[in-house]
PDB file of C-alpha atoms in Angstrom:
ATOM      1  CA  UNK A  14      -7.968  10.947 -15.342  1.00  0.00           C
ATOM      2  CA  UNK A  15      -7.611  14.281 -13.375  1.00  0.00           C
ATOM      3  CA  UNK A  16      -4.208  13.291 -11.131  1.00  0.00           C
ATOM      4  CA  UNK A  17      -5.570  13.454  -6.836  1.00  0.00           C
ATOM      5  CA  UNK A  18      -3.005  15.005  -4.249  1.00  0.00           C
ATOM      6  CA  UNK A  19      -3.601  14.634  -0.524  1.00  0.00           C
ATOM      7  CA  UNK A  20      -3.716  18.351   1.553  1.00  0.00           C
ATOM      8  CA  UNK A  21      -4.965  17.940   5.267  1.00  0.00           C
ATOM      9  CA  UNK A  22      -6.114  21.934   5.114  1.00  0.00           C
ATOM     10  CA  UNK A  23      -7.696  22.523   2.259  1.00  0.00           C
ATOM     11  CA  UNK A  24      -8.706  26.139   2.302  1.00  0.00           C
ATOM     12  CA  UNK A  25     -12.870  26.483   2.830  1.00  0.00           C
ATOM     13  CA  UNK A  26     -13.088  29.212   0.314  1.00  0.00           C
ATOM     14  CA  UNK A  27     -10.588  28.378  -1.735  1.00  0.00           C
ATOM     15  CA  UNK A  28      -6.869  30.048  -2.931  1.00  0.00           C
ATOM     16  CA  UNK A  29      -3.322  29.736  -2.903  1.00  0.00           C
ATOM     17  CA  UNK A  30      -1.561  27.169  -1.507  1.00  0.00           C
ATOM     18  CA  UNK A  31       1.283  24.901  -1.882  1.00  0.00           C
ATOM     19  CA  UNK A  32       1.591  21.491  -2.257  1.00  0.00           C
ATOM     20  CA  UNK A  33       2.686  19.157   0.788  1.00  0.00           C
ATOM     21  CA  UNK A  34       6.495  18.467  -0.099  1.00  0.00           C
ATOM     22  CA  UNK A  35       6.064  14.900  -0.446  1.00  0.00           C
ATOM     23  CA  UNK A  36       3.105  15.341  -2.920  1.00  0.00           C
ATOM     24  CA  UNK A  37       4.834  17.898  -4.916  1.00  0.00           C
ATOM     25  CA  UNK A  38       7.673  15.426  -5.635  1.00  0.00           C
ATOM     26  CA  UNK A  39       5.534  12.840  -6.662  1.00  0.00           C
ATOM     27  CA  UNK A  40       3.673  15.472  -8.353  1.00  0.00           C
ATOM     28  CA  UNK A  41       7.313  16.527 -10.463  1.00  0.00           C
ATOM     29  CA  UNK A  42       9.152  13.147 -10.219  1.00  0.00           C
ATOM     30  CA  UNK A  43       6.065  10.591 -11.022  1.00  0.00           C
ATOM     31  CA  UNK A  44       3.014  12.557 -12.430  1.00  0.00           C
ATOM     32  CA  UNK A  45       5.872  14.858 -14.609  1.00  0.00           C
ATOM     33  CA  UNK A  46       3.217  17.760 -13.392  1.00  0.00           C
ATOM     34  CA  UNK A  47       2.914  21.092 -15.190  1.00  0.00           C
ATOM     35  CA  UNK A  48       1.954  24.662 -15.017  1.00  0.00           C
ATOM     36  CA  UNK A  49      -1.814  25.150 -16.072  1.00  0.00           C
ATOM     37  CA  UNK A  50      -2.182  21.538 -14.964  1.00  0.00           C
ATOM     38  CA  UNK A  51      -6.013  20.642 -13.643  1.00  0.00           C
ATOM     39  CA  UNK A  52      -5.714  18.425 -10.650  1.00  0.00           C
ATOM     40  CA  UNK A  53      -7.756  17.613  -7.671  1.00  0.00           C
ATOM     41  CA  UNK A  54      -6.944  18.333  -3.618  1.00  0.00           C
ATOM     42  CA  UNK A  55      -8.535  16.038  -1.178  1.00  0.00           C
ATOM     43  CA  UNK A  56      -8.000  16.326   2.816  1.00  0.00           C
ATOM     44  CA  UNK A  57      -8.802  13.264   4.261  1.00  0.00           C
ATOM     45  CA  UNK A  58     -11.340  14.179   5.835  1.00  0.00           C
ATOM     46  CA  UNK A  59     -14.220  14.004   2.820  1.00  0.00           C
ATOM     47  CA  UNK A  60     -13.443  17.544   1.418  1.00  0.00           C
ATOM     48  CA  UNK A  61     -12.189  17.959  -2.192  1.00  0.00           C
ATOM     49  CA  UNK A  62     -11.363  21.128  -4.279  1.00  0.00           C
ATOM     50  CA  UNK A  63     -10.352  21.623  -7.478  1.00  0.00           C
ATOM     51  CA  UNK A  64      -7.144  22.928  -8.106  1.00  0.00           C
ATOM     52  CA  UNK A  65      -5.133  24.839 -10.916  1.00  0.00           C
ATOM     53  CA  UNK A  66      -1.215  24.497 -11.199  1.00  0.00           C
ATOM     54  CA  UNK A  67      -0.132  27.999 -11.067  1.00  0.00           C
ATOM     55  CA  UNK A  68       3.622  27.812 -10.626  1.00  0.00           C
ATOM     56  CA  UNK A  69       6.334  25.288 -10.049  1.00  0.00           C
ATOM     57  CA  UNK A  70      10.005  26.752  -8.181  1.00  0.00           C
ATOM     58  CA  UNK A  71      12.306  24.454  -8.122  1.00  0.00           C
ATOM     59  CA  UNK A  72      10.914  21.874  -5.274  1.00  0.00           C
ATOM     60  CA  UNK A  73       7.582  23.881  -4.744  1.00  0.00           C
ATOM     61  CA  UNK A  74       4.096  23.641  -6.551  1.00  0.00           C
ATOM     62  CA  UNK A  75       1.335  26.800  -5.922  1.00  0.00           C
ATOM     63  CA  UNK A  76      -1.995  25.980  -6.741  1.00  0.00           C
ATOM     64  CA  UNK A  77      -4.990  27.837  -7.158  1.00  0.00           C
ATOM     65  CA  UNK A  78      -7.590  25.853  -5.524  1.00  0.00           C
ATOM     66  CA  UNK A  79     -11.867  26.247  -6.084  1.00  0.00           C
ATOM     67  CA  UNK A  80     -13.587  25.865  -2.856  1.00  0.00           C
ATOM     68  CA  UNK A  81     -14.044  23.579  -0.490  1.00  0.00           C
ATOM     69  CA  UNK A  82     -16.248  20.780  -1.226  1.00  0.00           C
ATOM     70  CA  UNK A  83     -17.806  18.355   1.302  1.00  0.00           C
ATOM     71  CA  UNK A  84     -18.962  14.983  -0.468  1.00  0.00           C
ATOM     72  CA  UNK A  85     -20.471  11.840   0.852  1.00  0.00           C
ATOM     73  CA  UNK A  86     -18.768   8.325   0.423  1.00  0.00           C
ATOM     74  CA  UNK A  87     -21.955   6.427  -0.046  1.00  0.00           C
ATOM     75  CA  UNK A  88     -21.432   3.968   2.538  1.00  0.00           C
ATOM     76  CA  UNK A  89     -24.121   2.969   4.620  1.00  0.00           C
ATOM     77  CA  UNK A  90     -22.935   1.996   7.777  1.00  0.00           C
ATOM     78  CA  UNK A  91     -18.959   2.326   9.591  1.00  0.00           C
ATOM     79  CA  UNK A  92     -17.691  -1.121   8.729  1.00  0.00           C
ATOM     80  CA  UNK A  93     -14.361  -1.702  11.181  1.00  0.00           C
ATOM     81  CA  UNK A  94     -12.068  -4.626  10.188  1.00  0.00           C
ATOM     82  CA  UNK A  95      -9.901  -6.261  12.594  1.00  0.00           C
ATOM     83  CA  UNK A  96      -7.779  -8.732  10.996  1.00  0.00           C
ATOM     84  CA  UNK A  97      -4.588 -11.042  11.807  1.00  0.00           C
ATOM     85  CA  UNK A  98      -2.380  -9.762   9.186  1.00  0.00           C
ATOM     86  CA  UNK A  99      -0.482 -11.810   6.492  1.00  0.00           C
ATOM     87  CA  UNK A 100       2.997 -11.269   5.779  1.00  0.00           C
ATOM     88  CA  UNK A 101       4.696  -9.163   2.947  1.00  0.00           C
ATOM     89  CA  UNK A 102       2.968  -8.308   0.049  1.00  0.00           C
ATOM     90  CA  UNK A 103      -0.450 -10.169   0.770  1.00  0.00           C
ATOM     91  CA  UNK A 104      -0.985  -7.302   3.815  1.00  0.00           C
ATOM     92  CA  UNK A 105      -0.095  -4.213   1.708  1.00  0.00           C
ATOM     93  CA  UNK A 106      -2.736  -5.664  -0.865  1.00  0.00           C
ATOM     94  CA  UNK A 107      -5.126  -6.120   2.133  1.00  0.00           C
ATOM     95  CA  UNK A 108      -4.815  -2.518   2.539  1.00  0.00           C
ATOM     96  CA  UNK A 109      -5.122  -1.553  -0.918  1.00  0.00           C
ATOM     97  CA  UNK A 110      -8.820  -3.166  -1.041  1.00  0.00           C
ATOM     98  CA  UNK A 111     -10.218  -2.278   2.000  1.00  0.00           C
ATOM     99  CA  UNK A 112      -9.527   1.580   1.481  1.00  0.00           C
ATOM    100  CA  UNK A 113     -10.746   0.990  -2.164  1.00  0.00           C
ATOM    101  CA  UNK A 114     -14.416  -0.702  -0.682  1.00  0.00           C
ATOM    102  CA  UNK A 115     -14.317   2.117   1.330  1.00  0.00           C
ATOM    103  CA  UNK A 116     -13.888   0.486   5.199  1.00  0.00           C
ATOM    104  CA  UNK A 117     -13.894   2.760   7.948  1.00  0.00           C
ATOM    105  CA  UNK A 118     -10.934   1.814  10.083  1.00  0.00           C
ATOM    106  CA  UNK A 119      -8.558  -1.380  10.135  1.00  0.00           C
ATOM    107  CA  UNK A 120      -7.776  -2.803  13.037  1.00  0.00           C
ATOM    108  CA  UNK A 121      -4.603  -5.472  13.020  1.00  0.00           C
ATOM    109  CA  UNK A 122      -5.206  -8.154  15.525  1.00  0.00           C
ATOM    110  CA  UNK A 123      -2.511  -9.984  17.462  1.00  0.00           C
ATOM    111  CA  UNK A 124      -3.935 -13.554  18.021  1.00  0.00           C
ATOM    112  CA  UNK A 125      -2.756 -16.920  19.877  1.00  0.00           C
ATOM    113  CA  UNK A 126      -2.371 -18.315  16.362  1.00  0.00           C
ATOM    114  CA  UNK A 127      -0.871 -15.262  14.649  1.00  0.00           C
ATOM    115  CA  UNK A 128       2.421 -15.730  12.478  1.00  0.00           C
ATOM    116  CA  UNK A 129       2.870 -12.050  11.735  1.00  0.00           C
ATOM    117  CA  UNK A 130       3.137  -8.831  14.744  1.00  0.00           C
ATOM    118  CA  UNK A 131       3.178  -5.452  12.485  1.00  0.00           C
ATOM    119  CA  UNK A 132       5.830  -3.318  12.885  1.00  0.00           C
ATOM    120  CA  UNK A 133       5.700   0.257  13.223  1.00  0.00           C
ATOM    121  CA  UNK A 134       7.500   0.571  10.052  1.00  0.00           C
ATOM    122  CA  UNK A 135       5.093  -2.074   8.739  1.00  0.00           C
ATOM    123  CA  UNK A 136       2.015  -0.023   9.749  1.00  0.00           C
ATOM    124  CA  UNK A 137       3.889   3.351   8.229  1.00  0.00           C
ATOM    125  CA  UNK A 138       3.805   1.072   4.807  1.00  0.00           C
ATOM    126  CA  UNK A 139       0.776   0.191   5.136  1.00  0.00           C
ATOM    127  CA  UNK A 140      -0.320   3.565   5.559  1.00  0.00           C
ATOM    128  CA  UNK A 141       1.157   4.981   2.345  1.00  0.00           C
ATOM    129  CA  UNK A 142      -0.668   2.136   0.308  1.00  0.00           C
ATOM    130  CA  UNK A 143      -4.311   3.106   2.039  1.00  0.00           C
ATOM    131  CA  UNK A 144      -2.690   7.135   0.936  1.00  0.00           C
ATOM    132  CA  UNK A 145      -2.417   6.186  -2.575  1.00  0.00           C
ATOM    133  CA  UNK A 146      -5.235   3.922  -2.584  1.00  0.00           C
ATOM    134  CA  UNK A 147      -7.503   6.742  -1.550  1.00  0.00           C
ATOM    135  CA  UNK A 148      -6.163   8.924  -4.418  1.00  0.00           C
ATOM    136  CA  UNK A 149      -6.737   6.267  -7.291  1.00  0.00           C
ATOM    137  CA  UNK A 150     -10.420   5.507  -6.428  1.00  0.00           C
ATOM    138  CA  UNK A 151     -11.666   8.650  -5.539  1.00  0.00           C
ATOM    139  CA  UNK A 152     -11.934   8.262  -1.872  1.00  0.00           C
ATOM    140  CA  UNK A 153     -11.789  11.190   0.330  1.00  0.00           C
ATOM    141  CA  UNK A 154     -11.916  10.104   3.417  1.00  0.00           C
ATOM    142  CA  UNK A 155      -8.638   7.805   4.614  1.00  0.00           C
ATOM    143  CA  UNK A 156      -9.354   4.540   6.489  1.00  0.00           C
ATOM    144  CA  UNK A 157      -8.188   4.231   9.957  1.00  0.00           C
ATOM    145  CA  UNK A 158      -5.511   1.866  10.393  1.00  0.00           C
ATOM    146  CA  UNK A 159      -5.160   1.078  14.206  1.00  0.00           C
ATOM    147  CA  UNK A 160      -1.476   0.333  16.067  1.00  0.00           C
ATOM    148  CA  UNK A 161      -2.961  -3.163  16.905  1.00  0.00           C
ATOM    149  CA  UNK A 162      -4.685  -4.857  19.599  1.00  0.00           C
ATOM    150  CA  UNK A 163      -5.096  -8.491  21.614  1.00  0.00           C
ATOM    151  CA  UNK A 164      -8.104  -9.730  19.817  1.00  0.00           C
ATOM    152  CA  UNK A 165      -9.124 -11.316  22.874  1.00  0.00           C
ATOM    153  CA  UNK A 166      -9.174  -7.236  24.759  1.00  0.00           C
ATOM    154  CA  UNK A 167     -10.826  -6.077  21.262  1.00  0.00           C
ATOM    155  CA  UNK A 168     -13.352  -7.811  21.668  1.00  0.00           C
ATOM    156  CA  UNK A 169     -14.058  -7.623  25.337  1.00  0.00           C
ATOM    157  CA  UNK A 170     -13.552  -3.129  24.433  1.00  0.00           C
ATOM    158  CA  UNK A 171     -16.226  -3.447  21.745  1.00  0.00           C
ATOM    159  CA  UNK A 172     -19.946  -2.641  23.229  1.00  0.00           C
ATOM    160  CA  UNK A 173     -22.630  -3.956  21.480  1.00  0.00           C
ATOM    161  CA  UNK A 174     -26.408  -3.958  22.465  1.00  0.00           C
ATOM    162  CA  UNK A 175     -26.175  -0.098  23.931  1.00  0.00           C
ATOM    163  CA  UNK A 176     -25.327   0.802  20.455  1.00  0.00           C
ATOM    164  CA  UNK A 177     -26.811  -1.019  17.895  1.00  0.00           C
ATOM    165  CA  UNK A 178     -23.399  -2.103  16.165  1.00  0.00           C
ATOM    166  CA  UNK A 179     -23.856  -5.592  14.691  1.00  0.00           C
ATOM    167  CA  UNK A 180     -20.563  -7.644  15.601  1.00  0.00           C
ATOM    168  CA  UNK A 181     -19.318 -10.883  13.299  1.00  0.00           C
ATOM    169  CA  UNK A 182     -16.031 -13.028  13.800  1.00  0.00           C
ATOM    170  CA  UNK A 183     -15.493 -15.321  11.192  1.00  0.00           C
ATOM    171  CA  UNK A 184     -15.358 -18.690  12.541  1.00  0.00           C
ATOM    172  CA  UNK A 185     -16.709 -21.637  10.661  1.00  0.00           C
ATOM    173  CA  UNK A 186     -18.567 -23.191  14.006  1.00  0.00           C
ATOM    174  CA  UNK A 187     -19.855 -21.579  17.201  1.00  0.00           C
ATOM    175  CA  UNK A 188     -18.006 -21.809  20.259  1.00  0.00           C
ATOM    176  CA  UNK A 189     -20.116 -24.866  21.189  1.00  0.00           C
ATOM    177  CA  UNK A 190     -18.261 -27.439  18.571  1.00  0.00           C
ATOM    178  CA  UNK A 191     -20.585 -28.975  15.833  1.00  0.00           C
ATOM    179  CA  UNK A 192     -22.708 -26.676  15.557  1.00  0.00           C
ATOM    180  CA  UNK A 193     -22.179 -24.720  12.131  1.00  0.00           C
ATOM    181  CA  UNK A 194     -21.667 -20.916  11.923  1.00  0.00           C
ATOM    182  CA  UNK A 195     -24.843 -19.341   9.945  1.00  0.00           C
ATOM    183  CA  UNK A 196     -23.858 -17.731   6.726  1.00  0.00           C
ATOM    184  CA  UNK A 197     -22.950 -14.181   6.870  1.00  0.00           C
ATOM    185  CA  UNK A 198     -25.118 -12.270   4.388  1.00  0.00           C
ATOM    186  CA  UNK A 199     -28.023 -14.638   5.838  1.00  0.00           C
ATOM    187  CA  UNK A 200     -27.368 -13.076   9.337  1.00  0.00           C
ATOM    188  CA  UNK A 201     -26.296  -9.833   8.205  1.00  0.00           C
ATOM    189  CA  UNK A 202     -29.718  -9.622   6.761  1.00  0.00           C
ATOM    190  CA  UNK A 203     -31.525 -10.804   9.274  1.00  0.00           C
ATOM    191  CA  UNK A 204     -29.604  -8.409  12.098  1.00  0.00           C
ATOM    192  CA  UNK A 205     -30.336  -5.455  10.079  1.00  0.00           C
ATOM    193  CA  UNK A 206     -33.931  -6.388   9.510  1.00  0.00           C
ATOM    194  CA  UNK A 207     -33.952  -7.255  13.152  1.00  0.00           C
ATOM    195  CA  UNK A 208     -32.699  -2.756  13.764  1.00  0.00           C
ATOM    196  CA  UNK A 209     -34.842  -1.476  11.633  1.00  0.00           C
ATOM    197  CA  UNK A 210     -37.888  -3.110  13.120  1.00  0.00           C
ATOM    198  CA  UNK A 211     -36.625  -1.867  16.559  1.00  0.00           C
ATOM    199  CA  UNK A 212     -35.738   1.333  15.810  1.00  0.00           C
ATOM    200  CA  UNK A 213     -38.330   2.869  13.180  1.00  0.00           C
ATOM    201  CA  UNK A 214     -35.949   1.456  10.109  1.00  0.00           C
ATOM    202  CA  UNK A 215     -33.036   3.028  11.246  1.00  0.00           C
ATOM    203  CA  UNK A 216     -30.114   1.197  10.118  1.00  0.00           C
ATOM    204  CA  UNK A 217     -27.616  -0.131  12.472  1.00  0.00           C
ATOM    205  CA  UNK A 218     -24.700   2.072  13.825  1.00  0.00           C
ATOM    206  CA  UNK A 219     -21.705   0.642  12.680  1.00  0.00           C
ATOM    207  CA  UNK A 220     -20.614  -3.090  11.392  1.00  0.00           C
ATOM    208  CA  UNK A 221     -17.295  -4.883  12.910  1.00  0.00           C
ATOM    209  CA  UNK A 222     -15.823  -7.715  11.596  1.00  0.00           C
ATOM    210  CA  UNK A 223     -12.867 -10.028  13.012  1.00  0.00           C
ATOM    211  CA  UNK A 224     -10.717 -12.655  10.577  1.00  0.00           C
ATOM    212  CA  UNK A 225      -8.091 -14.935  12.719  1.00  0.00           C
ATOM    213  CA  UNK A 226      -4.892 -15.860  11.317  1.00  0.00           C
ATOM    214  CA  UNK A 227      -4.450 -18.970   8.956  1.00  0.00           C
ATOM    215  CA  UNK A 228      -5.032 -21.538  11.585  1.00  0.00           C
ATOM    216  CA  UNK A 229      -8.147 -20.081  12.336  1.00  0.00           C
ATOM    217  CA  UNK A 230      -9.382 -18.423  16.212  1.00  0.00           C
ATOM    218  CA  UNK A 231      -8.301 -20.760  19.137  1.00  0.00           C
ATOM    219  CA  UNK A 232     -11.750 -22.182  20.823  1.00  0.00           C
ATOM    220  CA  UNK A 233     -10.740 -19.606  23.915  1.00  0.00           C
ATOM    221  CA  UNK A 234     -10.497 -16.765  21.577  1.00  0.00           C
ATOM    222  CA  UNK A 235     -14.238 -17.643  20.033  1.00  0.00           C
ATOM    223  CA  UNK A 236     -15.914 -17.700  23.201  1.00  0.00           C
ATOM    224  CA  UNK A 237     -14.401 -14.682  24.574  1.00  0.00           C
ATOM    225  CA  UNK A 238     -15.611 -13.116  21.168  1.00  0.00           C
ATOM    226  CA  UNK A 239     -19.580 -14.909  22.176  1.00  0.00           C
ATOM    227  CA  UNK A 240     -19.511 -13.872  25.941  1.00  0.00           C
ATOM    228  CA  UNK A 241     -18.153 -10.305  24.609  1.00  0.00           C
ATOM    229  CA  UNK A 242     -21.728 -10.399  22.299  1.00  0.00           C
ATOM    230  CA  UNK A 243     -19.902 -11.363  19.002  1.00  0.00           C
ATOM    231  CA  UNK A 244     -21.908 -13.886  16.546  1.00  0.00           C
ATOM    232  CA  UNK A 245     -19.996 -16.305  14.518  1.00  0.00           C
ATOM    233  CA  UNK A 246     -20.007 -16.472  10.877  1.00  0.00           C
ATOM    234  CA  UNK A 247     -19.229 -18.490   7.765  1.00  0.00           C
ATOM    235  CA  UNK A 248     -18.358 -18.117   4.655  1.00  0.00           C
ATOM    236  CA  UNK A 249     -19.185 -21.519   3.281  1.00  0.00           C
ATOM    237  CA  UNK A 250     -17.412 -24.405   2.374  1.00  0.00           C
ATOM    238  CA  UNK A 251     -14.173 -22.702   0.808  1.00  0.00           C
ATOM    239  CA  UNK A 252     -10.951 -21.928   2.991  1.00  0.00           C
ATOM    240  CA  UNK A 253      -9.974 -18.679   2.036  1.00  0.00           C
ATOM    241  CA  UNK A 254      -6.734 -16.546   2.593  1.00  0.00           C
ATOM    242  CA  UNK A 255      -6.909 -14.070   5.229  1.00  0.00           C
ATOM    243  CA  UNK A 256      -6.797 -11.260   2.805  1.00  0.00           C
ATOM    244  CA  UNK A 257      -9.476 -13.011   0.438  1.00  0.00           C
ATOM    245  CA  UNK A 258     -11.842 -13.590   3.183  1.00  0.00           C
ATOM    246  CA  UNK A 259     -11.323  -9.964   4.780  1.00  0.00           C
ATOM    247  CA  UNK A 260     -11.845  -8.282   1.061  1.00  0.00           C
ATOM    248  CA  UNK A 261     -15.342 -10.676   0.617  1.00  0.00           C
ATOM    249  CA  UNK A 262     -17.033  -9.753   3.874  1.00  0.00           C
ATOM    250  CA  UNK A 263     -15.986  -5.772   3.450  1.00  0.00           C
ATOM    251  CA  UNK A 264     -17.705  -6.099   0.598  1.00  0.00           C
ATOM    252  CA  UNK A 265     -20.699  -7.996   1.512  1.00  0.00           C
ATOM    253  CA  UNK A 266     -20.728  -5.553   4.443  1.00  0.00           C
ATOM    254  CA  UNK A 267     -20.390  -2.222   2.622  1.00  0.00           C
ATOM    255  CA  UNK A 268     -22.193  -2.894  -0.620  1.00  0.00           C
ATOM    256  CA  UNK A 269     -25.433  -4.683   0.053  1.00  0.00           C
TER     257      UNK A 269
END
């Protein structure tokens, strides 16, 4: 598999350039790189450009690089994920997945129930796992990863009907209690039917989706999310992990 290094300029017309210094030492250290080697550039941005190994100095790596490239991801709609992060490992594979599904931007959410605040150090880490993420799978566009928010002013700051995104928390009941949260591919398909008969089958602009913490939004936090426009959703009978649940509805979201 041709080896992926991150370059934020990438040169439209191709040349010479050198590598980044922390991606030529993974590039010596890790990938055990070599002259002639065929690799690929990407800037984060959706560009790629082949690239040819020309000569490695000590600490430095000059490439040759083809020209700039502009590629699609395939993605249909934005999908934004705000989520009440886990702890440790479980939020650095959270991450991982959600760059790999290809969602937009990730959004940590503090919430009345949350057991974890990110630090900035955290959200630095997390940030190197969407980095290499994006190089294993292709991706060449990073994922946002917000400095965090209230969920509570999140979802009040979200607008809704004057822009056609469709917005989901993921709540097992609406805000009025006993009465069951539809399931969300059932009213995922139905919203999106619902825009595209309004708007000459254009599909909606973007998707957000909210997961609380493990015990779950507090009642205030689920009707600030209804008055704000937000529409419950389930995902059946299962309790899931955060990072399970946030992984299933990115992908319902994103590849439907």
């Amino acid at each position: 598999m041709t080896q992926r290094y991150y370059v934020p300029q990438l040169p439209p017309d191709g040349g010479e350039l050198d590598l980044p210094e922390t991606e030529a030492h993974h590039a010596r250290t890790v990938m055990r790189a070599r002259t002639g080697d065929q690799i690929e550039l990407f800037d984060g941005e959706g560009g790629s450009a082949k690239a040819t190994i020309q000569q490695i100095i000590k600490r430095q790596i000059i490439c040759q690089t083809e020209p700039l490239l502009q590629s699609s991801d395939g993605i249909p709609v934005p999908v934004v994920m705000g989520v009440a992060f886990p702890k440790g490992d479980r939020s650095k594979l959270l991450i991982e997945k959600l760059t790999e599904l290809g969602v937009q931007e990730c959004v940590p959410l503090s919430c009345e129930r949350t057991q974890f605040a990110p630090s900035a150090g955290a959200i630095e880490k997390w940030r190197s796992a969407m980095l290499a993420a994006c190089k294993q799978s292709g991706r060449n566009r990073l994922m946002e990863i917000d400095s965090g928010h209230s969920v509570i002013n999140w979802f009040q700051e979200q607008p809704t009907a004057d822009t056609n995104w469709l917005n989901f928390i993921a709540h097992p009941e609406t805000a009025e209690k006993g009465n069951p949260s539809p399931p969300f591919q059932q009213l995922l398909a139905e919203q999106i039917l619902a825009a595209k008969s309004q708007d000459s089958a254009v599909e909606p602009t973007g998707i957000r989706i909210a997961i609380g913490p493990e015990g779950g939004f507090s009642p205030d936090e689920v009707e600030a999310a209804e008055a704000a426009g937000w529409q419950t959703v389930s995902l059946g009978q299962l309790v899931y992990r955060i990072e399970t649940a946030a992984i299933v509805l990115a992908a319902l979201a994103i590849h439907r």
